[in-house]
Coordinates of C-alpha atoms in Angstrom, one line a residue:
Chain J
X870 CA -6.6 24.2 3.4
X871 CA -9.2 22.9 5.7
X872 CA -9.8 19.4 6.2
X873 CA -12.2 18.2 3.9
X874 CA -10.4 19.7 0.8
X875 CA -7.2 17.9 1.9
X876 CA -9.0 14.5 2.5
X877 CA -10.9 15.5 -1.2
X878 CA -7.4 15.7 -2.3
X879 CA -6.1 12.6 -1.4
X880 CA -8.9 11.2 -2.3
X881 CA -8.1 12.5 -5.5
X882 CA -4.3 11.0 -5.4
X883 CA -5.6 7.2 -5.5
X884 CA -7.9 7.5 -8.6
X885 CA -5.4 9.6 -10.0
X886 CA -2.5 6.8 -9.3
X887 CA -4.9 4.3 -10.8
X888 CA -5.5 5.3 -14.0
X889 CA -2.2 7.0 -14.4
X890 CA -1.3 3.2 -13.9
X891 CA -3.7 1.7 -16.5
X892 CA -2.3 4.2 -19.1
X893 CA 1.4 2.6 -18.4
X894 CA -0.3 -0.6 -18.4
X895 CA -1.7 0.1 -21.1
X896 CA -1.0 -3.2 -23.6
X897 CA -2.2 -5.0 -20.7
X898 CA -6.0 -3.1 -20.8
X899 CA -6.0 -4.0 -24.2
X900 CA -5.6 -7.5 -23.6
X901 CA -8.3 -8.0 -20.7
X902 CA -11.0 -5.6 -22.6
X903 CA -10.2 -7.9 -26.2
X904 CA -10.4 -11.0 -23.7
X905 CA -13.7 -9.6 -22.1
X906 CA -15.4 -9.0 -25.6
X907 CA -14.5 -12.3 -27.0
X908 CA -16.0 -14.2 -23.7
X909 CA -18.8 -12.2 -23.7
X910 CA -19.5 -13.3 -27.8
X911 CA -18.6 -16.6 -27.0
X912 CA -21.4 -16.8 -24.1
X913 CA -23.8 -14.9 -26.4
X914 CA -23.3 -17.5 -29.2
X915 CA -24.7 -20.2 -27.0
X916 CA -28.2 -18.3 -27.1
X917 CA -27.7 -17.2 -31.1
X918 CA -30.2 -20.6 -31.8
X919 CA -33.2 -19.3 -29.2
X920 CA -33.0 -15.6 -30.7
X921 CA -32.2 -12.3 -30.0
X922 CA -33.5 -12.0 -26.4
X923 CA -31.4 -15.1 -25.4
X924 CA -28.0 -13.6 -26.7
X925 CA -29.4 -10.1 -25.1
X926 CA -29.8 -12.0 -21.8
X927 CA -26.4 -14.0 -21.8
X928 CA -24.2 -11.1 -22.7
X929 CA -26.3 -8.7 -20.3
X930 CA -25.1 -11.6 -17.6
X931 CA -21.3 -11.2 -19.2
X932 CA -21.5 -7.6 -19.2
X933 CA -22.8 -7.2 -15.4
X934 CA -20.8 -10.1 -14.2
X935 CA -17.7 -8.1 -15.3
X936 CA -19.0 -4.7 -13.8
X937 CA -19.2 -6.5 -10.5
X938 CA -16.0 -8.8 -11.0
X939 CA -13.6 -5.0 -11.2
X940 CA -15.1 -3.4 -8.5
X941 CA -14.4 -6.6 -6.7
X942 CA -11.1 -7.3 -7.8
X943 CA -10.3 -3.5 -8.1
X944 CA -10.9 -3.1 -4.5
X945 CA -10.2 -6.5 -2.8
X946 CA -7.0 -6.6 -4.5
X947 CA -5.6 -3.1 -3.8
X948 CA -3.8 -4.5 -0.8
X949 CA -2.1 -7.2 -2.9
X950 CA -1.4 -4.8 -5.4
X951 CA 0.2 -2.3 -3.6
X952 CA 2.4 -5.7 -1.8
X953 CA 3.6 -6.2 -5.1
X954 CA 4.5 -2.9 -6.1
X955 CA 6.7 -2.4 -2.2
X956 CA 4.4 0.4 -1.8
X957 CA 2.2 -0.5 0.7
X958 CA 4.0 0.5 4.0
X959 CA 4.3 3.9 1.7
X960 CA 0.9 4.6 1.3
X961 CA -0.6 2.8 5.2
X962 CA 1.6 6.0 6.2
X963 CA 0.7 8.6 4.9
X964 CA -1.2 11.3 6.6
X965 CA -4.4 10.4 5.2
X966 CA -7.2 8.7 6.6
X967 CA -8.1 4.9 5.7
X968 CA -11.7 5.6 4.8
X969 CA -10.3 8.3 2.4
X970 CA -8.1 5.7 1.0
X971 CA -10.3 2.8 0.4
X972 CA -13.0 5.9 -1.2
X973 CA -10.6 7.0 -3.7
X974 CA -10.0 3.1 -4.5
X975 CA -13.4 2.8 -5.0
X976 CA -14.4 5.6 -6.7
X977 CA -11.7 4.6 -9.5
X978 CA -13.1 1.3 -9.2
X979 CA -17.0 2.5 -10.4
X980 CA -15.4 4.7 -12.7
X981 CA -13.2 2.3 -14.5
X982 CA -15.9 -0.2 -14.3
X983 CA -18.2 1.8 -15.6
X984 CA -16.1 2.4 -18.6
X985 CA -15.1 -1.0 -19.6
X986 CA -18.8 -2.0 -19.2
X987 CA -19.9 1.1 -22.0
X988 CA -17.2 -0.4 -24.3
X989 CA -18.3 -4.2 -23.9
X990 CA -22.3 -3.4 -24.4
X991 CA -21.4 -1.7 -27.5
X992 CA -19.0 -3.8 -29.0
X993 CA -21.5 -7.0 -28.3
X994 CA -25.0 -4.5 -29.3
X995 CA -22.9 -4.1 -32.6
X996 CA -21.6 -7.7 -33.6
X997 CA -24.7 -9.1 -32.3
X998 CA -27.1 -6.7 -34.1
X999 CA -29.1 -6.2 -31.2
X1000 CA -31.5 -3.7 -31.0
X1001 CA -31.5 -1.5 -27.3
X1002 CA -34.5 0.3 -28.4
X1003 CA -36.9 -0.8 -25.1
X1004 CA -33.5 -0.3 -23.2
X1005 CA -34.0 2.0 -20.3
X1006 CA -30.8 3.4 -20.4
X1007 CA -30.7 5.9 -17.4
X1008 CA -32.1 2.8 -15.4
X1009 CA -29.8 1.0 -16.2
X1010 CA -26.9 3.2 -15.2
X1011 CA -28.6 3.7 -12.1
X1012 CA -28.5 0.2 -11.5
X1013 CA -25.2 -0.1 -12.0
X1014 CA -24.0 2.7 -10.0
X1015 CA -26.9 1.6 -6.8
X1016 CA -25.5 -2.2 -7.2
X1017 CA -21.6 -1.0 -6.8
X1018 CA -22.1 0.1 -2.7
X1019 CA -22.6 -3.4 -2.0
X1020 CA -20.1 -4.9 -4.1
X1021 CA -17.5 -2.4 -3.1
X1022 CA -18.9 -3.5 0.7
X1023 CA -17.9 -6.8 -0.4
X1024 CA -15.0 -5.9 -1.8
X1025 CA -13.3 -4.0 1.7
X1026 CA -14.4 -7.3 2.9
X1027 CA -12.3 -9.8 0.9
X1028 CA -8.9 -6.7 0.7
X1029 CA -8.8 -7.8 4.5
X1030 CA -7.4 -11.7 3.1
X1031 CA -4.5 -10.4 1.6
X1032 CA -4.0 -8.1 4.5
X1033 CA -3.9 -10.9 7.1
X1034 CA -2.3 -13.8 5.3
X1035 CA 0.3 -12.0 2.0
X1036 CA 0.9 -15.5 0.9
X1037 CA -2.9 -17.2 0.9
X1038 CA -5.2 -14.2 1.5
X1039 CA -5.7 -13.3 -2.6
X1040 CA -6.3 -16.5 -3.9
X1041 CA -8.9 -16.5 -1.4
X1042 CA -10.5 -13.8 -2.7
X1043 CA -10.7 -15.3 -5.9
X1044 CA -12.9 -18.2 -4.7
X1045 CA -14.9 -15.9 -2.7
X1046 CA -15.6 -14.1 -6.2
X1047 CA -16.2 -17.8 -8.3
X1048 CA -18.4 -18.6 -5.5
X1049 CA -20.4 -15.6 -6.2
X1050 CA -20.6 -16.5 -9.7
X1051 CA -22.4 -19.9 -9.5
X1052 CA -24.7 -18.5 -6.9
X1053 CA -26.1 -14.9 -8.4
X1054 CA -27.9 -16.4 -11.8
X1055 CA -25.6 -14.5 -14.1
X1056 CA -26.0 -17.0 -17.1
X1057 CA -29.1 -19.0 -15.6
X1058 CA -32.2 -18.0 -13.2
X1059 CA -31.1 -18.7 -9.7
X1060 CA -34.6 -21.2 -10.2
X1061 CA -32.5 -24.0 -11.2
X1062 CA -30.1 -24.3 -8.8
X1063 CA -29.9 -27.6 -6.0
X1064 CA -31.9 -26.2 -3.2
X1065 CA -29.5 -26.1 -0.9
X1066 CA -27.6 -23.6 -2.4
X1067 CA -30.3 -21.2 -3.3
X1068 CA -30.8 -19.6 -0.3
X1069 CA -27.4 -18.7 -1.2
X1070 CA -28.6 -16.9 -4.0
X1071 CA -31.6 -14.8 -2.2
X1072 CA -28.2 -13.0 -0.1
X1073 CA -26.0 -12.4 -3.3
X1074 CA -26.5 -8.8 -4.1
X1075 CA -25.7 -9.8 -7.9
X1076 CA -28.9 -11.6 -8.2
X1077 CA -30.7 -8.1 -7.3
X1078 CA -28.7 -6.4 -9.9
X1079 CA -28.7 -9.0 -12.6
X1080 CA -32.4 -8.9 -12.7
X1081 CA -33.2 -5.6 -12.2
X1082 CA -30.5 -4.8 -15.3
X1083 CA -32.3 -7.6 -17.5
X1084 CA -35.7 -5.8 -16.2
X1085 CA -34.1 -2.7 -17.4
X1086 CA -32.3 -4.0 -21.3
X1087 CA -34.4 -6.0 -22.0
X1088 CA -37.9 -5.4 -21.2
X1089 CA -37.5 -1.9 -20.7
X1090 CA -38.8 -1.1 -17.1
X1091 CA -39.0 2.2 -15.3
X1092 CA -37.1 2.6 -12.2
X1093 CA -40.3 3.4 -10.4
X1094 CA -41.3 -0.5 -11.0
X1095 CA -37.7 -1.6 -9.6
X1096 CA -37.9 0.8 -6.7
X1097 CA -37.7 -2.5 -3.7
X1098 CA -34.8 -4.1 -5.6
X1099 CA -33.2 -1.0 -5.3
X1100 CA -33.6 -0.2 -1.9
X1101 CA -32.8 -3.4 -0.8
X1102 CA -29.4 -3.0 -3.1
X1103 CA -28.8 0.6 -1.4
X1104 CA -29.5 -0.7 1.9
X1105 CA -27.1 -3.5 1.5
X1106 CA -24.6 -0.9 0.2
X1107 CA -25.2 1.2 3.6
X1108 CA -24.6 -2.2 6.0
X1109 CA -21.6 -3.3 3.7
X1110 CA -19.4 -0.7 3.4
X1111 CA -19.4 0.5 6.9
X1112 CA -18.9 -2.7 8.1
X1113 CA -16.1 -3.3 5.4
X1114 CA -14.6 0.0 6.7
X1115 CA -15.0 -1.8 10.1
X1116 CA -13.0 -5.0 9.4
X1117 CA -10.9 -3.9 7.1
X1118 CA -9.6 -1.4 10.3
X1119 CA -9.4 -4.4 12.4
X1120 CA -7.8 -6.4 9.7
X1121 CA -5.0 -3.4 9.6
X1122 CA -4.4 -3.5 13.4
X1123 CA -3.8 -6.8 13.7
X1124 CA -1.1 -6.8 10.1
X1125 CA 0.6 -3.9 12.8
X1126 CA 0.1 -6.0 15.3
X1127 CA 2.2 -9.0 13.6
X1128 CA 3.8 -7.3 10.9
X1129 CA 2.5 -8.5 8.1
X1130 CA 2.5 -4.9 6.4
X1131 CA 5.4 -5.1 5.0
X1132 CA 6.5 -6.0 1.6
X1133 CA 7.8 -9.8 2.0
X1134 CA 4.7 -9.9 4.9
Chain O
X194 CA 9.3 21.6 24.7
X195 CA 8.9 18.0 23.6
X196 CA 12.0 16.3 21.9
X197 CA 11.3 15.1 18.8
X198 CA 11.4 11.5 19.3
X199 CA 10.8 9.7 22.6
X200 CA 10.4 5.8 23.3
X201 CA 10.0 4.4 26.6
X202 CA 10.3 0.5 27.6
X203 CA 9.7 -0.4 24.0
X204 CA 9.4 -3.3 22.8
X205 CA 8.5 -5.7 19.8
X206 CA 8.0 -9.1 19.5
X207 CA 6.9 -11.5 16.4
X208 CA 6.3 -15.4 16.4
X209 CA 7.8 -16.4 13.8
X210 CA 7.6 -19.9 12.4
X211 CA 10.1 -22.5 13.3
X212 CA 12.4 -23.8 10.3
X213 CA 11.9 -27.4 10.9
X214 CA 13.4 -30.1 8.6
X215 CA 12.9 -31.4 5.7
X216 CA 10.0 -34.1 5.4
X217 CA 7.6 -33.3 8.4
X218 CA 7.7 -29.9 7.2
X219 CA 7.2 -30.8 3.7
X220 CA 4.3 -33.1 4.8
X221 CA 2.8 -31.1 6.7
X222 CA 3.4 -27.0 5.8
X223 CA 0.7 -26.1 8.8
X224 CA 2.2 -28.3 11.5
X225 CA 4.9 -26.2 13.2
X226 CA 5.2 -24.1 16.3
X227 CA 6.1 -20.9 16.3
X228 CA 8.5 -19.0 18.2
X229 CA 8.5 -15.9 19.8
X230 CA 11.8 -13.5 18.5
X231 CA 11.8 -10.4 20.5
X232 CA 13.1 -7.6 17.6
X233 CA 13.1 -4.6 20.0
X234 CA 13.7 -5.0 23.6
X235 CA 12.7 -2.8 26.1
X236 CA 14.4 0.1 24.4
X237 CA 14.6 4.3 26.1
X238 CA 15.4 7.0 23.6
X239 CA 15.3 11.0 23.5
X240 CA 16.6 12.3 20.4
X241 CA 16.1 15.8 20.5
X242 CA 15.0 18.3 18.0
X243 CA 17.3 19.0 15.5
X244 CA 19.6 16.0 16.2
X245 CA 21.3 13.6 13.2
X246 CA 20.5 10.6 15.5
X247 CA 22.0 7.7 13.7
X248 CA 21.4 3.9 14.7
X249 CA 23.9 1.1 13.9
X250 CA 23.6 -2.3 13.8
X251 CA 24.2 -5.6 11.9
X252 CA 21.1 -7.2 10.0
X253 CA 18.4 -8.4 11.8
X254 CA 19.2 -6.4 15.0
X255 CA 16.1 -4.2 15.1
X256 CA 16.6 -1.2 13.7
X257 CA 13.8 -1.4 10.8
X258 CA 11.6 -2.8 13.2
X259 CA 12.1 0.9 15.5
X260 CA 11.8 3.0 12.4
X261 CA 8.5 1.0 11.8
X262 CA 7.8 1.3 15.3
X263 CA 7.9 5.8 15.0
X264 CA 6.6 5.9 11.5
X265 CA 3.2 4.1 12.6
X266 CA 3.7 1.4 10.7
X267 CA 4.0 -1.1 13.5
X268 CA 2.2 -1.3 16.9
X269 CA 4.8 -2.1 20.3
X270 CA 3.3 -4.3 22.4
X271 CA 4.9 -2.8 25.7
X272 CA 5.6 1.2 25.7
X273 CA 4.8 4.2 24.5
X274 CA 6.8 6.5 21.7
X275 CA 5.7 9.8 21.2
X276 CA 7.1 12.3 18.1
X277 CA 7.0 15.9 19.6
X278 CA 4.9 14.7 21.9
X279 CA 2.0 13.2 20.1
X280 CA 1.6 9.3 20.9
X281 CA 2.3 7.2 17.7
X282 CA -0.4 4.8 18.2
X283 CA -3.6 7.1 19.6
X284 CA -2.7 10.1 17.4
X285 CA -0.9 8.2 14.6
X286 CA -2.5 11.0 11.8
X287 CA -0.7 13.7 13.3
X288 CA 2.2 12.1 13.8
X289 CA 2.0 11.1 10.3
X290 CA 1.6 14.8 9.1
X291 CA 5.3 15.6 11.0
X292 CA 7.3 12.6 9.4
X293 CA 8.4 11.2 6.3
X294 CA 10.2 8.1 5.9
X295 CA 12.9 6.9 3.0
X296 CA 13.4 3.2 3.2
X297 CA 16.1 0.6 1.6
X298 CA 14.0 -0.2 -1.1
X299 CA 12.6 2.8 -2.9
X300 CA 9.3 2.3 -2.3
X301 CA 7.8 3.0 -6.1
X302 CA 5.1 2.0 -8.4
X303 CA 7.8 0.7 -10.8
X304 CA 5.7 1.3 -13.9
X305 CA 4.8 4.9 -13.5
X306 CA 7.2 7.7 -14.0
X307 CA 9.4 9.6 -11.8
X308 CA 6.4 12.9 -11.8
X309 CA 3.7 10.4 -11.5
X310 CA 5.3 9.1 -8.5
X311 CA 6.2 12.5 -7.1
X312 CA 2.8 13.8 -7.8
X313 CA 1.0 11.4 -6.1
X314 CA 2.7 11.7 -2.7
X315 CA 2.1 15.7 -3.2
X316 CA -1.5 15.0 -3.0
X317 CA -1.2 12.5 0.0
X318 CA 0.7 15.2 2.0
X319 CA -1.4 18.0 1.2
X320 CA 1.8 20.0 -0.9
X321 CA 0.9 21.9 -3.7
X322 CA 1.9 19.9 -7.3
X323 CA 3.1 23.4 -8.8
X324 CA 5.4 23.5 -5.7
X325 CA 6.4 19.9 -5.6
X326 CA 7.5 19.5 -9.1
X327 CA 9.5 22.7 -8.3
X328 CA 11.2 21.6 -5.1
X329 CA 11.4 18.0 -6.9
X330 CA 13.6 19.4 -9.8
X331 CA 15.7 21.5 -7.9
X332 CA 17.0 18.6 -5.6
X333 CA 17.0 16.3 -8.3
X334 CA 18.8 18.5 -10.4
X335 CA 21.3 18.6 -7.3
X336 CA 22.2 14.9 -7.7
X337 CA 22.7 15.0 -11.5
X338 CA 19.0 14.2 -12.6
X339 CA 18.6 16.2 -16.0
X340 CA 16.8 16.5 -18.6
X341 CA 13.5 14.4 -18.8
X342 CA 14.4 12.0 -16.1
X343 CA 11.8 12.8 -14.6
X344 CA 9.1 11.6 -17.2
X345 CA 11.0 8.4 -17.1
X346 CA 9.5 5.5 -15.5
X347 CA 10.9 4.7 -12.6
X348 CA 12.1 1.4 -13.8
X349 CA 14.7 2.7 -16.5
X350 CA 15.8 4.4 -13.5
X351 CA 19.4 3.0 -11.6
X352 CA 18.8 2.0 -7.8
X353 CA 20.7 4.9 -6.8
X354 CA 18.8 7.1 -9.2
X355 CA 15.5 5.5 -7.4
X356 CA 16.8 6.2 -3.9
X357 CA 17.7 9.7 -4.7
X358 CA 14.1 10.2 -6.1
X359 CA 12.9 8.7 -2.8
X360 CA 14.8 11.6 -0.7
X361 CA 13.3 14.1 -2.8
X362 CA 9.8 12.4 -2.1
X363 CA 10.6 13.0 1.6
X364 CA 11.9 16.4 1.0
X365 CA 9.1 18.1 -0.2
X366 CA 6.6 17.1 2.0
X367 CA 8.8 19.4 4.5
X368 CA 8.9 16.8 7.4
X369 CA 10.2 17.6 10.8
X370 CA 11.2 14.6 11.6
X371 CA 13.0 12.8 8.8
X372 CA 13.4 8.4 9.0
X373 CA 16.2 7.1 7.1
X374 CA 16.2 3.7 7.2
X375 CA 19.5 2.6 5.2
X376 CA 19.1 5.2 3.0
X377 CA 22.5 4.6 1.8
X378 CA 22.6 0.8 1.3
X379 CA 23.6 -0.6 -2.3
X380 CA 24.6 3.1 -3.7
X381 CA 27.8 3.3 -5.1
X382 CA 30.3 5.5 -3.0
X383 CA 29.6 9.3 -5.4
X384 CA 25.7 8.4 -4.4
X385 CA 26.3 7.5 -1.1
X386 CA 28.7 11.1 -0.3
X387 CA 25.5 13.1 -2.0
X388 CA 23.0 11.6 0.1
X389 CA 25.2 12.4 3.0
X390 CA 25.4 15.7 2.0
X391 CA 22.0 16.6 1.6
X392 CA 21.2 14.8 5.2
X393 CA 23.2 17.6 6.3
X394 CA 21.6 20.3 4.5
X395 CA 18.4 19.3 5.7
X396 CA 19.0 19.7 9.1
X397 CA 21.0 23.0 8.4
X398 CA 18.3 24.8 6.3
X399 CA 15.4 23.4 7.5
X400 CA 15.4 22.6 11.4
X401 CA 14.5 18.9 10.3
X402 CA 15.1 16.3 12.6
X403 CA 16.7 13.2 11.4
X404 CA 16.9 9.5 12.6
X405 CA 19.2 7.3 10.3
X406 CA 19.9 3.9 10.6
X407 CA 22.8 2.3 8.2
X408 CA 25.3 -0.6 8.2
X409 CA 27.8 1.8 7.6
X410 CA 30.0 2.9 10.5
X411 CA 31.8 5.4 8.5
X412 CA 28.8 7.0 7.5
X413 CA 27.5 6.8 10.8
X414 CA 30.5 8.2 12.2
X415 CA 30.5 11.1 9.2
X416 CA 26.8 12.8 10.0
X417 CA 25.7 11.7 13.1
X418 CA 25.7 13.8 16.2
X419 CA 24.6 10.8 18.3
X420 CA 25.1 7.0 17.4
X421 CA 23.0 4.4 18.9
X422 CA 24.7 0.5 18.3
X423 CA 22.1 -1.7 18.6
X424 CA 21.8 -5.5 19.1
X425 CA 19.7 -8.2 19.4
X426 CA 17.1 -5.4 19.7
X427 CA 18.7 -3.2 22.5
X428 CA 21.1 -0.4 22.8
X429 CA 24.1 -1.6 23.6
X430 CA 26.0 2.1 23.7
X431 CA 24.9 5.5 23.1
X432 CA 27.1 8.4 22.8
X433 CA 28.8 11.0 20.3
X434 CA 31.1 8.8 17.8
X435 CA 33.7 10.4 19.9
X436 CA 33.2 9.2 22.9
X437 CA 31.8 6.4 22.0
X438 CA 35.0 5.7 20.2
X439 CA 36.9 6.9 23.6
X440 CA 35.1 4.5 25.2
X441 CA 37.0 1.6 23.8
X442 CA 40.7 3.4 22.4
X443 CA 43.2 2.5 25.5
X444 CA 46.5 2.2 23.8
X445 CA 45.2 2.4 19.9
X446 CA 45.1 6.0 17.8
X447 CA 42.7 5.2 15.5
X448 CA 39.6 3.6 16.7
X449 CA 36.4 2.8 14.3
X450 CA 32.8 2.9 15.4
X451 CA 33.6 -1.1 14.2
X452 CA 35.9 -1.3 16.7
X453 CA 33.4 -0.4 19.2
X454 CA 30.8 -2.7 18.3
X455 CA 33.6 -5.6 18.7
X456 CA 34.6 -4.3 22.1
X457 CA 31.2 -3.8 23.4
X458 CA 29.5 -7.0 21.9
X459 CA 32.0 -9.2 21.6
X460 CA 31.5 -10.2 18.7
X461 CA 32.6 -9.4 14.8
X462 CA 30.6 -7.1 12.6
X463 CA 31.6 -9.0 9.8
X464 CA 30.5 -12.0 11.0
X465 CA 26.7 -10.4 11.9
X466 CA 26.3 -8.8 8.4

């Protein structure tokens, strides 16, 4: 078996793991995606009084916000996760290598993301009577799919909290992510916020995809017209996730270093 | 030819935070020092291939901390260990390919079942899942797991039941060099004798190298050809149980590896657990 198809094969093992995991979790999924639906109605009811394209707009900002939020939490929190579970010293030894890992983590990631998001646009598109017919759908899809390197980028980046500290790193992560909520303009334009936070905004990759899916639901645009925002998304992406790789590495050397692999940390 | 384990000069240290008392600590969580506890000490070991290289020691004495040390999950900060050869720190994939490791706590994802477990290490280690689901049930079939165990998750499972699924995790990915890391602790005595067993079967039928550490002397005493006993993070003899229990006998007939942790130490095993 030559390399590649053994490092394909692990790769394989983690996305494999993952959703063997949702299926036993399975009450749980139901929960979250029931919880997901409801908060995305109850932000579209806020717009119900402006019309259609308000609600369309609100719910496109719930729908992205939790695309961006799994990949995030999928990835950053794979570390914690696998604490938990007392598999972690388990799977940092097997012969596989740590890109391959964090890959297979994000590929369930985009996957399962990509998922949830398809059920939560059609369960709001029908309560909500909205019509998609402008909707560039393959756009849109492309979007989503461009927009994950850099989230997954950010995502290696926050998995190195729980990595370094097991008892402060994750809620870290989670104010990392709240922080990337207020600044990316997924309920508001980013116009409106204090001007000291907005330049804030103009580094947030979610502000790139949040308007550029809008661009794409609502008013219908080609790719062709989006073609900078996506560039700048993609090359985002490519300076994120190597140096995610990067520090997540150097995050592992020093957990050997101090040995904070193990389950108790 | 390259013995299968070989540490030179190594050693581990942590800080560790100091305990304190009560209200500064309370008042302050981030105020206080930390200490530096040394956890291996400068430690020299050749266990060569094919060897049942046990490792005694009361808790805290540094045993887990060396079995970290081979399997690469842990970095020494003075010395060098090499398995068959290959550096544990520059060529740690390798040496990952040659070793498996079984540790006190079954190291599951709780939730999923006994195949989902066993599948997913066959496809970190490169083994066939046709083939691991075979080897799997004939081992586990061995220790009285019948029936649809297997599709179980691993939950309803009894600790022993866990651990024994952990040494058929090991097993199949056909390592040469085998860590046991209390592989025995908490099983009750049948459990124990079976693991013991198939520690010895391993090595017999398939050249596998084994390193086990254990609180049991008996056990120790049972399947090792070498014992180490280890304190405070160095060897403090390492022999044959024989000779090791030769060392100490004088006028007594029946002398326990127990005995020889006293003598040499000076100090009670019971006491150290």
């Amino acid at each position: 078996m030559s390399q590649a198809t053994a490092e394909m094969k692990s790769l394989y093992a983690f996305v494999e793991r993952n959703f063997n995991l949702v299926k036993r979790y399975l009450g749980w999924e139901i929960v979250f995606m029931v919880y997901n639906i409801v908060n995305a109605l109850t932000i579209g009811f806020i717009g119900v009084t402006q019309g259609k394209e308000t609600v369309l707009y609100l719910v496109v900002g719930a729908m992205i916000w939790g695309f961006l939020s799994i990949l995030f939490h999928e990835v950053s929190e794979s570390v914690s996760w696998e604490r938990w579970e007392g598999t972690i010293e388990y799977t940092f030894m097997a012969p596989v290598h740590r890109f391959t890992h964090l890959a297979g983590m994000c590929l369930y990631a985009i996957i399962y993301g990509i998922i949830r998001t398809i059920v939560l646009l059609g369960a709001v598109v029908i309560f909500f009577s909205l019509s998609l017919e402008n909707a560039n759908f393959l756009a849109a899809l492309v979007i989503l799919v461009v927009s994950s390197f850099s989230f997954i980028g950010l995502g290696l980046i926050a998995a190195v909290l729980p990595l370094m500290s097991p008892e402060k790193g994750s809620q870290a992560t989670h104010i990392f992510q709240a922080l990337l909520l207020l600044i990316s303009g997924v309920y508001y334009e980013t116009s409106i916020l204090p001007s000291w936070i907005r330049p804030l905004s103009v580094v947030s990759p979610a502000t790139y995809t949040l308007r550029s899916m809008r661009a794409a639901l609502l008013e219908g645009r080609p790719l062709a017209e989006m073609l900078g925002t996506l560039l700048f998304l993609l090359a985002t992406g490519f300076l994120l996730i190597p140096l995610g790789v990067f520090i997540f590495h150097q995050a592992e050397i020093y957990a050997k270093k101090s040995g904070k692999l193990k389950r108790s940390g | 030819m390259s013995p299968a384990i070989r540490c030179r000069e190594i050693t581990k240290f942590f800080w560790v935070k100091n305990s304190g008392n009560g209200i500064k600590k309370r008042l302050l969580p981030l105020s206080g020092k930390k200490k530096m506890l040394t956890a291996v000490n400068a430690l020299d070991l050749e266990v060569p291939k094919g060897e049942i290289f046990g490792i005694v020691g009361p808790n805290g004495s540094g045993k887990s901390t060396l079995v970290r040390l081979i399997s690469t999950l842990l970095l020494p900060d003075i010395g060098q260990i090499e398995v068959f050869g290959h550096d544990v720190v520059k060529q740690r994939l390798r040496v990952r390919r040659m070793i498996n490791r079984v540790s006190v706590d079954a190291a599951f994802f709780k939730k999923l079942s006994c195949w989902e477990n066993l599948s997913y290490a066959a496809r970190l280690y490169g083994v066939p899942v046709r083939e691991a689901r075979e080897k799997a049930v004939e081992i586990l079939e061995r220790f009285g797991f019948h029936g649809d165990r297997i599709n179980q998750p691993m939950e309803n499972l009894s600790r022993g039941m866990q651990q024994m699924v952990a040494i058929a995790r090991a097993y199949f990915t056909a390592p040469i060099l085998l860590l046991l890391d209390e592989p025995t602790t908490g099983l009750d005595p049948k459990s124990k004798r079976q693991v013991q067993e198939f520690v010895l079967q391993v090595r017999e039928n398939h050249d596998s190298t084994v390193l086990i550490t254990t609180h049991d002397m008996d056990e120790a005493d049972r399947i090792c050809d070498r014992v180490a006993i280890i304190d405070r993070g160095r060897f403090v003899a390492l022999d044959t149980p024989e000779n090791l229990k030769s060392q100490v006998r004088g006028e007594r007939k029946e002398v326990s590896l127990e005995d020889v942790f006293m003598e040499l130490t000076g100090r009670d095993w019971e006491n150290e657990e």
